[in-house]
Coordinates of C-alpha atoms in Angstrom, one line a residue:
X36 CA -0.1 0.1 0.0
X37 CA 1.4 3.4 -1.1
X38 CA 1.4 6.1 1.4
X39 CA 1.8 9.8 0.7
X40 CA 5.3 11.2 1.9
X41 CA 5.2 13.2 5.0
X42 CA 6.4 16.8 5.6
X43 CA 9.4 15.4 7.1
X44 CA 10.1 13.2 4.0
X45 CA 9.7 16.0 1.7
X46 CA 11.8 18.5 3.7
X47 CA 14.7 16.0 3.8
X48 CA 14.4 15.2 0.2
X49 CA 14.5 18.9 -0.7
X50 CA 17.6 19.4 1.6
X51 CA 19.3 16.5 0.1
X52 CA 18.9 17.9 -3.6
X53 CA 20.2 21.2 -2.3
X54 CA 23.4 19.8 -0.7
X55 CA 24.0 17.6 -3.7
X56 CA 24.4 21.0 -5.8
X57 CA 25.8 23.0 -3.1
X58 CA 27.5 21.3 0.0
X59 CA 26.5 23.3 3.1
X60 CA 28.1 23.6 6.5
X61 CA 26.6 21.0 8.9
X62 CA 24.9 23.5 11.1
X63 CA 23.2 25.1 8.1
X64 CA 22.0 21.8 6.8
X65 CA 20.7 20.7 10.2
X66 CA 18.8 23.9 10.6
X67 CA 17.1 23.4 7.2
X68 CA 16.2 19.9 8.2
X69 CA 14.7 21.1 11.4
X70 CA 12.6 24.2 10.5
X71 CA 9.3 23.3 9.0
X72 CA 8.7 25.5 6.0
X73 CA 5.1 24.0 5.7
X74 CA 4.3 25.7 9.0
X75 CA 5.4 29.1 7.7
X76 CA 3.3 28.9 4.4
X77 CA -0.1 27.3 5.6
X78 CA -2.6 26.7 2.9
X79 CA 0.0 25.5 0.4
X80 CA 0.2 21.7 -0.6
X81 CA 3.3 20.0 0.7
X82 CA 4.7 19.3 -2.7
X83 CA 4.8 22.8 -3.6
X84 CA 6.0 23.9 -0.1
X85 CA 9.0 21.6 -0.5
X86 CA 9.8 22.3 -4.0
X87 CA 12.8 24.6 -4.6
X88 CA 10.8 27.6 -5.7
X89 CA 9.6 31.0 -4.3
X90 CA 6.0 31.2 -2.9
X91 CA 4.1 34.4 -2.9
X92 CA 2.4 35.3 0.4
X93 CA 1.1 38.7 -0.5
X94 CA 0.3 40.4 -3.7
X95 CA 1.3 43.9 -4.7
X96 CA -1.6 46.1 -5.7
X97 CA 0.7 48.7 -7.3
X98 CA 2.9 46.5 -9.4
X99 CA 3.5 43.2 -11.2
X100 CA 5.9 41.7 -8.5
X101 CA 4.5 40.3 -5.3
X102 CA 4.9 42.5 -2.1
X103 CA 6.2 39.5 -0.1
X104 CA 7.7 36.0 -1.0
X105 CA 8.8 32.9 0.7
X106 CA 12.3 32.7 -0.9
X107 CA 13.6 29.9 -2.9
X108 CA 15.0 27.4 -0.3
X109 CA 18.4 26.8 -2.3
X110 CA 18.8 30.6 -2.3
X111 CA 18.1 30.7 1.5
X112 CA 20.7 28.1 2.0
X113 CA 23.2 29.9 -0.1
X114 CA 22.8 33.2 1.6
X115 CA 23.0 31.7 5.1
X116 CA 26.2 30.1 4.1
X117 CA 27.6 33.5 2.9
X118 CA 26.3 35.0 6.3
X119 CA 28.1 32.6 8.5
X120 CA 26.1 33.2 11.5
X121 CA 27.6 31.7 14.7
X122 CA 26.1 30.8 18.1
X123 CA 25.8 33.8 20.3
X124 CA 25.6 36.2 17.4
X125 CA 23.1 39.2 17.2
X126 CA 21.5 39.2 13.8
X127 CA 19.2 41.6 12.0
X128 CA 17.2 40.4 9.1
X129 CA 15.5 43.0 6.8
X130 CA 12.3 41.5 5.1
X131 CA 10.5 39.2 7.7
X132 CA 8.5 37.3 5.0
X133 CA 6.9 34.3 6.4
X134 CA 9.2 34.3 9.3
X135 CA 11.0 31.1 8.0
X136 CA 14.4 32.6 7.5
X137 CA 14.3 34.2 11.0
X138 CA 13.6 30.7 12.4
X139 CA 16.7 29.3 10.5
X140 CA 18.7 32.1 11.9
X141 CA 17.5 31.4 15.3
X142 CA 18.6 27.8 15.1
X143 CA 22.2 29.1 14.0
X144 CA 22.6 31.6 16.6
X145 CA 21.2 29.3 19.5
X146 CA 20.1 30.2 22.9
X147 CA 22.9 32.7 23.6
X148 CA 22.1 34.6 20.3
X149 CA 19.4 36.8 19.2
X150 CA 17.4 37.6 15.9
X151 CA 15.6 40.7 14.9
X152 CA 13.5 40.8 11.8
X153 CA 11.9 43.9 10.4
X154 CA 9.3 44.6 7.7
X155 CA 7.7 47.6 6.5
X156 CA 4.3 46.0 5.7
X157 CA 2.0 45.5 8.9
X158 CA 0.2 42.4 7.5
X159 CA 3.6 40.8 6.6
X160 CA 5.1 41.6 9.9
X161 CA 2.0 40.2 11.7
X162 CA 2.2 37.0 9.5
X163 CA 5.8 36.6 10.5
X164 CA 4.9 37.1 14.2
X165 CA 2.2 34.6 14.4
X166 CA 4.2 31.9 12.4
X167 CA 7.2 32.3 14.6
X168 CA 5.0 32.1 17.7
X169 CA 3.3 29.0 16.3
X170 CA 6.5 27.3 15.4
X171 CA 8.3 27.8 18.9
X172 CA 10.4 30.8 17.9
X173 CA 8.5 33.5 20.0
X174 CA 11.9 34.7 21.2
X175 CA 12.6 36.4 17.9
X176 CA 11.9 40.0 17.7
X177 CA 9.6 41.1 14.9
X178 CA 9.3 44.9 14.2
X179 CA 7.1 46.6 11.9
X180 CA 9.3 49.2 10.2
X181 CA 10.9 50.6 7.2
X182 CA 14.0 48.1 6.7
X183 CA 16.1 51.0 5.5
X184 CA 16.2 52.3 9.1
X185 CA 17.3 48.9 10.5
X186 CA 16.6 48.4 14.2
X187 CA 19.0 50.5 16.2
X188 CA 17.5 49.5 19.5
X189 CA 18.7 45.9 19.3
X190 CA 22.1 46.7 17.7
X191 CA 24.9 46.7 17.1
X192 CA 24.8 43.5 15.1
X193 CA 27.4 40.9 14.2
X194 CA 25.5 40.0 11.0
X195 CA 22.9 41.7 8.9
X196 CA 21.1 39.9 6.2
X197 CA 18.5 41.3 3.7
X198 CA 15.8 39.2 2.2
X199 CA 14.7 42.0 -0.3
X200 CA 16.7 43.6 -3.2
X201 CA 18.7 46.8 -2.4
X202 CA 20.0 49.2 -4.9
X203 CA 22.3 51.0 -2.3
X204 CA 23.4 50.4 1.3
X205 CA 21.3 52.6 3.8
X206 CA 23.5 54.8 6.1
X207 CA 21.6 53.4 9.2
X208 CA 23.1 49.8 8.4
X209 CA 26.7 51.1 8.6
X210 CA 26.2 52.3 12.1
X211 CA 24.3 49.1 13.2
X212 CA 26.8 46.6 11.8
X213 CA 29.8 46.0 14.1
X214 CA 33.2 46.5 12.7
X215 CA 34.3 43.1 11.5
X216 CA 30.7 42.1 11.1
X217 CA 29.2 40.5 7.9
X218 CA 26.4 41.9 5.6
X219 CA 24.7 39.8 3.1
X220 CA 22.2 41.4 0.7
X221 CA 20.8 41.1 -2.7
X222 CA 22.5 44.0 -4.3
X223 CA 21.4 45.5 -7.6
X224 CA 23.4 47.3 -10.1
X225 CA 23.4 47.7 -14.0
X226 CA 20.0 45.7 -14.1
X227 CA 21.5 42.5 -12.3
X228 CA 21.1 41.3 -8.7
X229 CA 23.9 39.5 -6.9
X230 CA 23.9 38.2 -3.3
X231 CA 26.9 40.1 -2.0
X232 CA 28.7 38.8 1.2
X233 CA 30.6 41.7 2.6
X234 CA 32.7 42.3 5.7
X235 CA 32.9 45.7 7.3
X236 CA 36.3 47.4 8.1
X237 CA 35.6 50.8 9.4
X238 CA 34.0 52.8 6.4
X239 CA 34.7 50.1 3.9
X240 CA 32.8 46.8 3.0
X241 CA 34.7 44.1 1.2
X242 CA 33.2 41.2 -0.7
X243 CA 34.3 37.6 -0.6
X244 CA 31.2 36.2 -2.5
X245 CA 28.9 37.4 -5.2
X246 CA 26.1 35.0 -6.1
X247 CA 23.4 35.2 -8.7
X248 CA 19.9 35.8 -7.3
X249 CA 16.7 37.6 -7.6
X250 CA 14.6 39.4 -4.9
X251 CA 11.6 41.7 -4.8
X252 CA 13.1 45.2 -4.4
X253 CA 12.8 47.1 -1.0
X254 CA 10.4 50.0 -0.9
X255 CA 11.9 53.4 -0.7
X256 CA 14.9 53.2 -3.0
X257 CA 14.6 54.9 -6.5
X258 CA 18.1 54.4 -8.0
X259 CA 16.8 52.1 -10.8
X260 CA 14.6 53.5 -13.7
X261 CA 12.8 51.7 -16.5
X262 CA 12.8 53.3 -20.1
X263 CA 10.0 52.0 -22.3
X264 CA 10.7 51.7 -26.0
X265 CA 9.1 50.5 -29.3
X266 CA 5.5 50.8 -28.3
X267 CA 6.4 49.4 -24.7
X268 CA 7.5 46.0 -26.2
X269 CA 11.1 46.7 -25.2
X270 CA 12.0 48.1 -21.7
X271 CA 15.5 48.9 -20.5
X272 CA 16.2 48.7 -16.7
X273 CA 19.2 50.8 -15.8
X274 CA 20.6 53.0 -13.0
X275 CA 20.0 56.6 -12.4
X276 CA 23.6 57.7 -13.4
X277 CA 23.0 56.0 -17.1
X278 CA 21.4 58.8 -19.1
X279 CA 19.1 57.1 -21.6
X280 CA 17.0 59.3 -23.8
X281 CA 14.1 57.5 -25.4
X282 CA 13.6 60.1 -28.1
X283 CA 17.2 59.3 -29.3
X284 CA 17.0 55.4 -28.9
X285 CA 13.4 54.6 -29.8
X286 CA 13.9 55.0 -33.6
X287 CA 16.8 52.4 -33.5
X288 CA 14.2 49.6 -32.9
X289 CA 12.5 50.4 -36.1
X290 CA 15.4 49.0 -38.1
X291 CA 16.8 45.6 -38.6
X292 CA 19.1 44.1 -36.2
X293 CA 22.8 43.6 -37.1
X294 CA 24.2 40.3 -35.7
X295 CA 27.6 39.5 -34.4
X296 CA 28.9 36.2 -33.2
X297 CA 31.4 35.5 -30.6
X298 CA 33.7 32.3 -30.3
X299 CA 32.1 31.3 -27.0
X300 CA 29.6 28.4 -26.7
X301 CA 27.8 27.4 -23.4
X302 CA 26.3 24.1 -22.5
X303 CA 22.6 24.0 -22.3
X304 CA 22.6 23.9 -18.5
X305 CA 25.5 26.5 -18.1
X306 CA 24.6 29.9 -16.9
X307 CA 26.1 32.9 -18.6
X308 CA 25.2 35.6 -16.2
X309 CA 29.0 35.7 -15.2
X310 CA 29.6 37.7 -18.5
X311 CA 27.1 40.3 -17.2
X312 CA 29.0 40.7 -13.9
X313 CA 32.3 40.7 -15.8
X314 CA 31.1 43.6 -18.1
X315 CA 29.7 45.8 -15.3
X316 CA 33.4 45.9 -13.8
X317 CA 34.7 47.6 -17.1
X318 CA 31.8 49.3 -18.9
X319 CA 29.1 52.0 -17.6
X320 CA 26.9 51.3 -20.6
X321 CA 25.6 47.9 -19.3
X322 CA 21.8 47.6 -18.4
X323 CA 19.0 45.0 -18.5
X324 CA 16.7 44.6 -21.5
X325 CA 13.3 43.1 -21.2
X326 CA 11.0 42.3 -24.3
X327 CA 7.4 41.5 -24.1
X328 CA 5.5 38.4 -25.3
X329 CA 4.3 40.4 -28.3
X330 CA 7.8 41.1 -29.6
X331 CA 8.9 37.6 -29.1
X332 CA 5.9 36.2 -31.0
X333 CA 6.5 38.6 -33.9
X334 CA 10.1 37.5 -34.1
X335 CA 11.6 40.9 -34.1
X336 CA 13.4 40.5 -30.7
X337 CA 15.1 37.6 -29.3
X338 CA 17.3 38.3 -26.5
X339 CA 19.0 35.3 -24.7
X340 CA 16.4 35.5 -21.7
X341 CA 13.5 37.5 -22.7
X342 CA 13.0 39.2 -19.2
X343 CA 16.6 39.8 -18.2
X344 CA 19.5 39.9 -20.7
X345 CA 22.6 42.2 -20.7
X346 CA 22.6 45.1 -23.1
X347 CA 24.8 47.8 -24.1
X348 CA 23.2 51.2 -24.7
X349 CA 24.9 54.3 -26.2
X350 CA 23.0 57.2 -27.2
X351 CA 20.9 56.3 -30.3
X352 CA 22.1 52.7 -30.5
X353 CA 21.9 49.6 -28.6
X354 CA 23.0 45.8 -28.6
X355 CA 21.8 42.8 -26.5
X356 CA 23.1 39.3 -26.0
X357 CA 21.6 36.5 -28.3
X358 CA 22.3 32.7 -28.7
X359 CA 21.8 30.3 -31.7
X360 CA 22.0 26.5 -31.0
X361 CA 22.2 25.7 -34.6
X362 CA 25.6 27.4 -34.8
X363 CA 27.1 25.3 -31.9
X364 CA 28.2 21.9 -31.2
X365 CA 25.4 19.5 -30.0
X366 CA 24.0 20.3 -26.6
X367 CA 25.5 23.9 -26.6
X368 CA 24.6 27.4 -27.7
X369 CA 26.8 30.0 -29.4
X370 CA 26.6 33.4 -27.9
X371 CA 26.3 36.5 -29.9
X372 CA 24.7 40.1 -30.0
X373 CA 22.1 42.0 -31.9
X374 CA 22.7 45.7 -32.5
X375 CA 20.2 48.3 -33.4
X376 CA 20.7 51.9 -34.4
X377 CA 23.5 53.8 -36.3
X378 CA 26.2 52.3 -34.0
X379 CA 24.5 49.1 -33.3
X380 CA 27.0 47.0 -35.3
X381 CA 29.8 48.5 -33.2
X382 CA 28.2 47.8 -30.0
X383 CA 27.4 44.2 -31.0
X384 CA 30.9 43.7 -31.8
X385 CA 31.9 45.1 -28.4
X386 CA 29.5 42.9 -26.6
X387 CA 31.0 39.8 -28.4
X388 CA 34.3 40.9 -27.3
X389 CA 33.2 41.0 -23.6
X390 CA 31.6 37.5 -24.2
X391 CA 34.8 36.1 -25.4
X392 CA 36.8 37.6 -22.5
X393 CA 34.5 36.1 -20.1
X394 CA 34.5 32.7 -22.0
X395 CA 38.2 32.7 -21.6
X396 CA 38.1 33.4 -17.7
X397 CA 34.7 32.0 -16.6
X398 CA 36.0 31.3 -13.2
X399 CA 37.5 34.7 -12.8
X400 CA 35.1 36.9 -10.7
X401 CA 35.5 40.7 -9.8
X402 CA 35.9 41.6 -6.2
X403 CA 33.6 44.3 -4.7
X404 CA 34.5 47.1 -2.5
X405 CA 31.9 49.5 -1.0
X406 CA 32.9 52.7 0.5
X407 CA 30.7 54.9 2.8
X408 CA 30.2 58.2 1.1
X409 CA 31.4 60.0 4.0
X410 CA 34.9 58.5 3.6
X411 CA 35.3 56.9 0.0
X412 CA 39.1 56.2 0.5
X413 CA 41.6 55.7 -2.3
X414 CA 40.6 54.4 -5.6
X415 CA 42.2 50.9 -6.1
X416 CA 44.4 50.3 -9.1
X417 CA 42.2 48.8 -11.8
X418 CA 39.2 49.5 -9.9
X419 CA 35.9 50.4 -11.8
X420 CA 33.7 52.9 -9.8
X421 CA 29.9 53.1 -9.7
X422 CA 28.6 55.9 -7.7
X423 CA 25.3 55.3 -5.6
X424 CA 23.5 57.8 -3.5
X425 CA 25.2 56.9 -0.3
X426 CA 28.0 54.7 -1.3
X427 CA 30.8 54.2 -3.8
X428 CA 31.1 50.8 -5.5
X429 CA 34.5 49.7 -6.7
X430 CA 34.5 46.6 -9.0
X431 CA 37.9 45.1 -9.5
X432 CA 38.5 42.2 -12.0
X433 CA 42.0 40.9 -12.1
X434 CA 43.7 42.2 -15.2
X435 CA 41.1 45.0 -16.0
X436 CA 42.0 48.6 -16.5
X437 CA 40.2 51.6 -14.9
X438 CA 37.1 52.8 -16.8
X439 CA 35.1 54.4 -14.2
X440 CA 34.2 57.8 -12.5

């Protein structure tokens, strides 16, 4: 007689799959086998709850993205690994969600540590509070508050982790993170999001890990803009320091694309977002292109990933990454670029050069240093600067040359 798998069965099966792909420290693996995700997302069937996917818990009436999500479990595990919370640590979480991540953090810091989680939405904060009470983590502090303000009353913190996308690091977090403490956050620049693990040294944060991720953006930061083109079938997502004039660029998409092809192939399961990260360390023209279903169906746009593909934009011209499986060896795709506008061919060629540079050094990742705006410090040799409102980011790719401001 067949019996349905229990929550414990499914939870252990999920953790088994996660550690097979990414081995975890024993303590993090044990926490993920202990905390019951199904008790933090009630009303969802067990198979869905213990799949490696995000689960929406509150819709956003003002936008397409949910207001709050239960994050993808493998991403939760990755970020906990980056954070390295230890017994006795005082931890701040920004973005309470379902309370699941706070429960995991509580397991990691133990009875001698403490976890504070904050959320700007009263309904989400209440949900997290009730779930934590229900699951035996009533000692976790839940605060309804703008996460950009942190929680000074319970600081300073050994660790701060954000479960929402940040475009910049808020000033309050600098004062609330201990010197030598670690900050892990989904940091957004040039259209991409990376989970950055950073250690504070005075007025400087230095990275030792940059992992691909995606999170709902925090409320209250406006450094990212969206420019709509070609009858809103093409959207460019870019930073406020990237000056994109739609009146100049829109006509470019009326013409035919000019294609250029690199010498770089990727396997069908191999990610190529590393090229995006590489290119942001050398070129200020990088942004994200998104095309609508209408544009795809008409066959007039075909970026590598319709909703998030790296692009170069310069004045009245643009180019974005494409791929073609018919031009590559079996099981692979050849990467290239499609250019639009008077200088589209040049931009497409430049993009293929970036692709080839990454293709030759796929394991080479830039380091990230973030300076508090009050004390930016000296510019490192070879560093590429990106100025935010409150911080100065320096990306350093070994062997690169300065090209920032």
